[in-house]
Coordinates of C-alpha atoms in Angstrom, one line a residue:
X17 CA 0.2 -0.3 -0.1
X18 CA 1.3 3.8 -0.8
X19 CA 1.9 6.1 2.2
X20 CA -0.6 8.0 0.4
X21 CA -3.2 5.5 0.8
X22 CA -1.9 4.6 4.1
X23 CA -2.1 8.7 5.0
X24 CA -6.1 8.7 3.5
X25 CA -7.3 5.7 5.3
X26 CA -5.4 7.2 8.6
X27 CA -7.4 10.3 8.0
X28 CA -10.7 8.7 7.4
X29 CA -10.3 6.9 10.6
X30 CA -9.5 10.1 12.6
X31 CA -12.7 11.4 11.0
X32 CA -15.2 8.7 11.6
X33 CA -13.9 8.3 15.4
X34 CA -14.3 12.5 15.5
X35 CA -17.7 12.1 14.0
X36 CA -18.2 9.3 16.8
X37 CA -16.3 11.3 19.7
X38 CA -19.0 14.6 18.8
X39 CA -22.3 12.2 18.6
X40 CA -21.4 10.8 21.7
X41 CA -20.5 14.2 23.4
X42 CA -23.5 15.4 22.3
X43 CA -25.6 12.6 23.8
X44 CA -23.9 13.2 26.7
X45 CA -24.5 16.8 26.6
X46 CA -28.4 16.4 25.8
X47 CA -28.7 14.0 29.0
X48 CA -27.1 16.7 31.1
X49 CA -29.2 19.2 29.8
X50 CA -32.4 16.8 30.3
X51 CA -31.2 16.3 34.2
X52 CA -30.4 20.2 34.6
X53 CA -33.9 21.0 33.0
X54 CA -35.7 18.5 35.9
X55 CA -33.6 20.0 38.6
X56 CA -34.0 23.5 37.4
X57 CA -37.5 23.0 37.0
X58 CA -38.0 21.4 40.5
X59 CA -36.0 24.5 41.9
X60 CA -38.6 26.8 40.3
X61 CA -41.5 24.9 41.6
X62 CA -40.1 24.9 45.1
X63 CA -40.0 28.3 44.6
X64 CA -43.5 28.9 43.9
X65 CA -43.0 30.0 40.2
X66 CA -46.4 29.5 38.9
X67 CA -45.2 29.2 35.3
X68 CA -42.7 26.4 36.3
X69 CA -45.7 24.9 38.3
X70 CA -48.1 24.7 35.0
X71 CA -45.1 23.4 33.1
X72 CA -44.3 20.5 35.8
X73 CA -48.2 19.7 36.2
X74 CA -48.1 19.3 31.9
X75 CA -45.2 17.1 32.4
X76 CA -46.7 14.6 34.9
X77 CA -50.0 14.7 33.0
X78 CA -48.3 13.6 29.6
X79 CA -49.5 10.0 28.3
X80 CA -46.0 9.4 26.8
X81 CA -44.0 6.7 28.1
X82 CA -40.7 8.7 27.5
X83 CA -41.7 11.6 30.2
X84 CA -42.9 9.1 32.8
X85 CA -39.1 9.1 34.5
X86 CA -38.7 12.5 34.4
X87 CA -42.4 13.2 35.9
X88 CA -41.5 10.4 38.5
X89 CA -38.5 12.4 39.4
X90 CA -40.0 15.5 39.8
X91 CA -42.8 14.1 42.2
X92 CA -40.0 12.4 44.5
X93 CA -38.2 15.7 44.6
X94 CA -41.9 17.4 45.8
X95 CA -42.6 14.6 47.9
X96 CA -40.5 16.1 51.0
X97 CA -42.0 19.5 50.8
X98 CA -45.5 18.4 50.6
X99 CA -48.5 17.3 52.9
X100 CA -48.6 20.7 54.3
X101 CA -51.6 21.8 53.5
X102 CA -55.4 21.1 53.9
X103 CA -57.3 19.2 51.0
X104 CA -60.8 20.2 50.4
X105 CA -63.1 18.6 47.5
X106 CA -66.0 20.3 46.4
X107 CA -68.9 18.8 44.5
X108 CA -72.4 19.0 43.5
X109 CA -74.5 19.1 40.7
X110 CA -74.0 21.5 37.3
X111 CA -75.7 24.5 38.1
X112 CA -75.0 24.4 42.0
X113 CA -72.6 27.6 41.7
X114 CA -69.2 25.7 42.2
X115 CA -67.2 28.2 40.6
X116 CA -68.9 31.2 42.2
X117 CA -68.3 29.7 45.4
X118 CA -64.9 28.6 44.9
X119 CA -64.5 32.2 43.8
X120 CA -65.6 33.8 46.6
X121 CA -64.0 31.3 48.8
X122 CA -60.8 31.4 47.6
X123 CA -60.8 35.4 47.5
X124 CA -61.8 34.8 51.4
X125 CA -58.3 32.5 52.0
X126 CA -56.2 34.8 50.2
X127 CA -57.3 37.7 52.7
X128 CA -56.7 35.6 55.3
X129 CA -53.0 35.1 54.0
X130 CA -53.5 31.6 52.3
X131 CA -52.4 30.6 49.1
X132 CA -54.8 28.8 47.2
X133 CA -54.4 26.3 44.7
X134 CA -57.8 25.2 42.8
X135 CA -57.8 22.1 40.7
X136 CA -61.0 22.6 38.7
X137 CA -61.8 19.3 36.3
X138 CA -63.7 19.6 33.5
X139 CA -65.8 16.7 32.2
X140 CA -64.7 15.3 28.7
X141 CA -66.7 14.6 26.1
X142 CA -67.4 11.0 25.3
X143 CA -68.3 11.7 21.7
X144 CA -65.7 14.5 20.8
X145 CA -63.2 14.1 23.4
X146 CA -62.9 17.8 23.7
X147 CA -63.6 19.8 27.3
X148 CA -64.5 23.7 27.9
X149 CA -61.8 24.4 30.7
X150 CA -63.9 27.4 31.2
X151 CA -63.1 27.8 34.8
X152 CA -60.2 30.3 34.7
X153 CA -63.2 32.6 32.9
X154 CA -65.7 32.0 35.2
X155 CA -63.2 32.9 38.2
X156 CA -62.3 36.0 36.8
X157 CA -61.3 37.8 40.1
X158 CA -59.2 35.0 41.7
X159 CA -57.1 34.1 38.8
X160 CA -56.2 37.9 39.2
X161 CA -54.6 37.2 42.7
X162 CA -51.1 36.5 43.2
X163 CA -51.4 34.0 45.4
X164 CA -53.9 31.8 43.7
X165 CA -53.3 29.1 40.8
X166 CA -55.7 28.0 38.8
X167 CA -55.5 24.7 37.3
X168 CA -58.7 23.6 35.0
X169 CA -58.1 20.0 33.5
X170 CA -60.1 17.5 31.7
X171 CA -61.5 14.5 33.2
X172 CA -60.4 12.7 30.4
X173 CA -61.1 8.6 30.3
X174 CA -61.0 8.6 34.3
X175 CA -63.9 7.8 36.2
X176 CA -64.9 9.9 38.8
X177 CA -65.1 13.1 37.2
X178 CA -61.2 13.7 38.8
X179 CA -58.2 14.1 36.1
X180 CA -56.3 10.9 36.1
X181 CA -52.9 12.7 37.7
X182 CA -54.8 14.8 40.6
X183 CA -53.0 13.3 43.3
X184 CA -49.7 14.2 41.8
X185 CA -50.8 17.7 41.0
X186 CA -51.6 18.0 44.5
X187 CA -48.3 17.0 45.7
X188 CA -46.7 19.7 43.2
X189 CA -48.8 22.5 44.4
X190 CA -48.1 21.8 48.2
X191 CA -44.3 21.8 47.2
X192 CA -45.1 25.5 45.4
X193 CA -46.2 26.7 48.9
X194 CA -50.0 26.2 48.3
X195 CA -51.5 25.5 51.7
X196 CA -54.9 25.3 50.8
X197 CA -55.9 22.8 47.8
X198 CA -59.7 23.3 46.3
X199 CA -60.6 20.2 43.9
X200 CA -63.6 21.1 42.1
X201 CA -65.1 18.0 40.6
X202 CA -67.6 17.5 37.8
X203 CA -70.1 16.3 40.2
X204 CA -71.6 13.5 38.3
X205 CA -71.4 9.6 38.8
X206 CA -68.6 8.4 40.9
X207 CA -66.7 11.6 41.5
X208 CA -68.0 11.5 45.2
X209 CA -66.2 8.8 45.9
X210 CA -62.8 9.5 43.9
X211 CA -62.9 12.7 45.8
X212 CA -63.2 11.5 49.1
X213 CA -60.4 9.3 48.6
X214 CA -57.8 12.5 48.0
X215 CA -59.1 14.9 50.0
X216 CA -59.1 15.8 54.1
X217 CA -62.5 17.4 54.1
X218 CA -65.3 16.8 51.7
X219 CA -67.9 19.3 50.6
X220 CA -71.4 18.7 49.0
X221 CA -72.9 21.8 47.5
X222 CA -76.8 22.0 47.3
X223 CA -79.4 24.1 46.1
X224 CA -82.8 24.6 48.0
X225 CA -86.0 24.1 46.1
X226 CA -84.5 21.9 43.4
X227 CA -85.8 18.7 44.5
X228 CA -82.3 18.1 45.6
X229 CA -83.2 17.3 49.1
X230 CA -84.5 14.1 49.0
X231 CA -81.8 12.9 46.3
X232 CA -79.3 13.9 48.5
X233 CA -80.3 11.6 50.9
X234 CA -81.7 9.0 48.7
X235 CA -77.9 9.0 47.3
X236 CA -76.3 8.4 50.1
X237 CA -73.5 11.1 49.4
X238 CA -74.4 12.3 52.4
X239 CA -72.4 9.5 54.2
X240 CA -69.3 10.7 52.8
X241 CA -69.9 14.6 52.9
X242 CA -68.3 16.5 56.0
X243 CA -70.3 19.6 55.7
X244 CA -73.5 20.0 53.4
X245 CA -73.4 23.8 52.1
X246 CA -76.4 25.3 50.6
X247 CA -75.7 27.9 48.1
X248 CA -77.7 31.1 46.8
X249 CA -79.3 31.3 50.1
X250 CA -80.4 34.8 49.3
X251 CA -83.3 37.0 47.8
X252 CA -86.4 34.8 47.6
X253 CA -84.6 31.9 47.8
X254 CA -83.6 32.4 51.8
X255 CA -86.7 30.5 53.3
X256 CA -86.2 27.7 50.8
X257 CA -82.8 27.6 52.1
X258 CA -83.4 27.5 55.7
X259 CA -86.4 25.1 55.3
X260 CA -83.4 22.8 53.2
X261 CA -81.0 23.1 56.2
X262 CA -83.6 21.9 58.4
X263 CA -84.4 18.9 56.3
X264 CA -80.8 18.1 56.2
X265 CA -79.9 18.2 59.7
X266 CA -82.7 16.0 60.3
X267 CA -81.3 13.5 57.8
X268 CA -77.7 13.6 59.1
X269 CA -79.2 12.1 62.6
X270 CA -79.9 8.8 61.2
X271 CA -76.3 8.4 60.2
X272 CA -74.3 7.0 62.9
X273 CA -71.0 9.2 64.1
X274 CA -68.0 8.7 61.6
X275 CA -64.5 7.0 62.6
X276 CA -63.2 10.6 62.5
X277 CA -65.9 11.4 65.8
X278 CA -67.0 14.5 63.3
X279 CA -70.8 15.1 62.9
X280 CA -71.4 16.4 59.6
X281 CA -72.6 20.3 59.5
X282 CA -75.2 22.0 57.2
X283 CA -74.6 25.8 56.4
X284 CA -76.2 28.4 54.1
X285 CA -74.3 30.8 52.2
X286 CA -74.3 33.1 49.1
X287 CA -71.5 33.0 47.3
X288 CA -72.7 35.7 44.8
X289 CA -72.9 38.3 47.9
X290 CA -70.2 36.6 49.8
X291 CA -72.2 35.8 52.7
X292 CA -71.6 32.7 55.3
X293 CA -68.1 32.1 53.8
X294 CA -66.0 33.2 57.1
X295 CA -68.6 30.4 59.1
X296 CA -67.7 27.7 56.3
X297 CA -64.0 28.2 57.0
X298 CA -64.1 28.3 60.8
X299 CA -66.3 25.0 60.3
X300 CA -63.3 23.3 58.4
X301 CA -60.8 24.5 61.0
X302 CA -62.8 23.1 63.9
X303 CA -62.8 19.8 61.8
X304 CA -59.1 19.9 61.0
X305 CA -58.3 20.7 64.9
X306 CA -60.5 17.6 65.9
X307 CA -59.1 14.9 63.4
X308 CA -55.7 16.1 64.0
X309 CA -56.1 15.9 67.9
X310 CA -57.6 12.2 67.2
X311 CA -55.2 11.2 64.8
X312 CA -57.8 10.6 62.4
X313 CA -56.6 13.1 59.8
X314 CA -53.2 11.6 59.5
X315 CA -54.1 8.0 59.4
X316 CA -56.9 8.8 56.3
X317 CA -53.6 10.4 54.7
X318 CA -51.7 6.9 55.1
X319 CA -54.7 5.3 54.2
X320 CA -55.2 7.6 50.8
X321 CA -51.7 6.9 50.0
X322 CA -52.0 3.0 49.9
X323 CA -55.1 3.7 47.5
X324 CA -52.9 5.6 45.6
X325 CA -50.0 3.1 45.4
X326 CA -52.7 0.5 44.2
X327 CA -53.9 2.9 41.8
X328 CA -50.6 3.5 40.0
X329 CA -50.3 -0.3 40.0
X330 CA -53.5 -0.7 38.1
X331 CA -52.3 2.2 36.0
X332 CA -48.9 1.1 35.2
X333 CA -50.0 -2.5 34.1
X334 CA -52.7 -1.0 32.0
X335 CA -50.3 1.2 30.0
X336 CA -47.7 -1.4 29.6
X337 CA -50.3 -3.7 28.5
X338 CA -51.8 -1.7 25.6
X339 CA -48.1 -0.6 24.4
X340 CA -46.8 -3.8 23.3
X341 CA -46.7 -4.0 20.1
X342 CA -48.0 -7.6 19.2
X343 CA -51.0 -6.5 21.8
X344 CA -51.9 -3.4 19.7
X345 CA -51.9 -5.9 16.4
X346 CA -53.9 -8.5 18.4
X347 CA -56.5 -5.9 19.9
X348 CA -57.6 -5.0 16.5
X349 CA -58.0 -8.2 15.3
X350 CA -60.3 -9.5 18.3
X351 CA -62.2 -6.2 18.0
X352 CA -62.7 -7.1 14.5
X353 CA -63.7 -10.8 15.7
X354 CA -66.4 -9.3 17.8
X355 CA -67.8 -7.2 15.2
X356 CA -68.1 -10.4 13.2
X357 CA -69.4 -12.1 15.6
X358 CA -66.8 -14.9 15.3
X359 CA -65.5 -14.9 19.0
X360 CA -66.9 -13.4 22.3
X361 CA -65.8 -10.6 24.7
X362 CA -64.6 -12.8 27.3
X363 CA -62.5 -15.1 25.1
X364 CA -61.0 -12.2 23.0
X365 CA -60.0 -10.9 26.5
X366 CA -58.4 -14.0 27.5
X367 CA -56.5 -14.3 24.3
X368 CA -54.9 -11.0 24.9
X369 CA -54.2 -11.6 28.3
X370 CA -52.6 -15.0 27.1
X371 CA -50.7 -13.0 24.7
X372 CA -49.2 -10.7 27.1
X373 CA -47.9 -13.1 29.3
X374 CA -45.8 -14.8 26.7

């Protein structure tokens, strides 16, 4: 081989290794940037930066598996700074005035020196898969407050009218320094049960004279409610609200005392005129003091964490199952077979589960 050819080959080898080194260096830099981004994002969340908090919530809400590791790091980083708030679930039928109540309540709490996070869940259409997410528009005054953070989220496919990652979002908001977390639900179907599993105090909003009194008693929601608040107790509706209060009080006496030793209360308020809001907060503080003294508050949080773990397992198993390439193909085949009456849903499900085990 001539010295010229040898020199060319040597140069090519050098160029190739140089390119490889550059690529490796870029990869390492990209990885470092990623790590840095998460630690920077975490630091900003802990400083109470609202933009960072929004970005962090968007990350944990992502359905993409490539974001899972970063989302988990973020939650783990926030956990030591969480659990310092009171979590209040607020539910009620559409039209009961949830947004008006939350705005009045949130503004009142900010006046008391609190930092308030509102996690407002809007129902997702099962037809168009769209959500209005209009809570920020409805809470015009609260959204302007420096110490308020409002996060509207679509409920998606999750049962119970709460977003899939509401628990994780609560942790992030607590780490960002919000000491009162208000979780507004869709108020349909199983929402009461799901919200009850992630809050300290469960508030049920009602309307007087809407045929709501018996409905509330009949559905047994009151077994879960720590307080029933009859909203829109103003003007001509005031008398009806007082009558409803008596009815609900009477009904509550049929229920045995809860494990937390708290006797659920019935209050009236006018969110529109900001009347009775202070009494509701006093009641919640009384509840918090009682349940912390008898240790139920902490025991309940532990039980909720266990429930969260089991839910996380279910979620992960489901995600892993549907993301397998062979399952994706077989699923379409089985759906077609069901359409053509060639198999039963049970047989198809068993076939897919057996396939996943292979």
